């Protein structure tokens, strides 16, 4: 198999799953045909350019399960719909129609379906991000121009900006915070909720593995290769981590969450939060070149969290703060106001995970723009609200 310019072999595009048999592959291929027909019925060429399947199924590593003896996809189907020559009103109308269609399709295919629009004219200037780099490396064009993404600039996976992995830890840590909120509320989890709880735990573990590789400049998008590369590293606690990592990976490809039905969710949560915090501390030390002393000190605008990016100048960030937080916040906290708001979330998340049931001290309260002493449930709700906007 030929290598890409980054030295990483290209993803397989002849399969949707890692090891599914013909029945599994046929079922998922049927789903793709059904979804493609639904999308092209909403928009025809020349406005429609391509339907691009991303994620595990796009790179040939999707998960599957058996339900009532029949194979079915397990992970979500995530797509970009590439369009051209549509004005803002047309794009908005299309996005709404796609959202309605996604709900109908979910009943047909048995998993969530998510569509996002991508303008063809913006491909040449696409942001160098982990999501875009992985999409270029591993995707399937389900309908339309098979070479539609060729206009995107090169995005070598081994040199993805490290702040992208801080962002990955944020997004998976937010799932841990959702778990923490369930525990704090004293909820008794039914079978479906226990499955979601452990799914979130395993997503966090997989993200910690990705971040370990990125911090060693050996990141690879394939889960087959990730395990090999992680085993080749050496760090305190590696053996225990790899045991969890294998469980997380196995459940990604062949979900069997029933085996965790009797497990102590709180004990698992504590263990995984500890690993997440340790990984974040190590990685941010690597990324910034400075040791992370404690999480209160980390929760400060003086420590950049790598979320500036080439397109986020201080003035634009100030404009976003003005729009979303108001003039008073801009005047009261000019240093936070010059940071992209995602940095506020990364800064406060370690404290929130470590201190359920405690009112916010000054540093995280300032980052979340809430009063000092705000109760943990309210602070968590504020965090998740802003996370939904800036993740």
PDB file of C-alpha atoms in Angstrom, residues 11 25 39 75 87 92 138 149 249 272 277 282 287 293 295 302 310 326 370 372 383 386:
ATOM      1  CA  UNK A  11      -7.163   4.540   5.087  1.00  0.00           C
ATOM      2  CA  UNK A  25     -20.785  -4.775   5.168  1.00  0.00           C
ATOM      3  CA  UNK A  39     -29.915  13.716   0.646  1.00  0.00           C
ATOM      4  CA  UNK A  75     -21.741   4.116  15.948  1.00  0.00           C
ATOM      5  CA  UNK A  87     -26.669  31.723  -0.487  1.00  0.00           C
ATOM      6  CA  UNK A  92     -30.105  27.555   6.307  1.00  0.00           C
ATOM      7  CA  UNK A 138     -10.039   8.651   6.053  1.00  0.00           C
ATOM      8  CA  UNK A 149     -11.874  17.121  -0.980  1.00  0.00           C
ATOM      9  CA  UNK A 249     -11.310  -0.173  21.862  1.00  0.00           C
ATOM     10  CA  UNK A 272     -11.137   7.461  34.606  1.00  0.00           C
ATOM     11  CA  UNK A 277      -6.496  14.665  34.767  1.00  0.00           C
ATOM     12  CA  UNK A 282       1.259  15.745  31.283  1.00  0.00           C
ATOM     13  CA  UNK A 287       2.471  21.633  24.945  1.00  0.00           C
ATOM     14  CA  UNK A 293       1.424  23.152  39.214  1.00  0.00           C
ATOM     15  CA  UNK A 295      -5.595  23.318  38.564  1.00  0.00           C
ATOM     16  CA  UNK A 302      -2.290  33.948  31.347  1.00  0.00           C
ATOM     17  CA  UNK A 310      -4.730  31.328  12.881  1.00  0.00           C
ATOM     18  CA  UNK A 326     -21.976  41.336  27.138  1.00  0.00           C
ATOM     19  CA  UNK A 370     -20.490  33.516  37.266  1.00  0.00           C
ATOM     20  CA  UNK A 372     -17.915  33.415  43.328  1.00  0.00           C
ATOM     21  CA  UNK A 383     -20.283  25.025  31.632  1.00  0.00           C
ATOM     22  CA  UNK A 386     -21.202  27.139  26.804  1.00  0.00           C
TER      23      UNK A 386
END
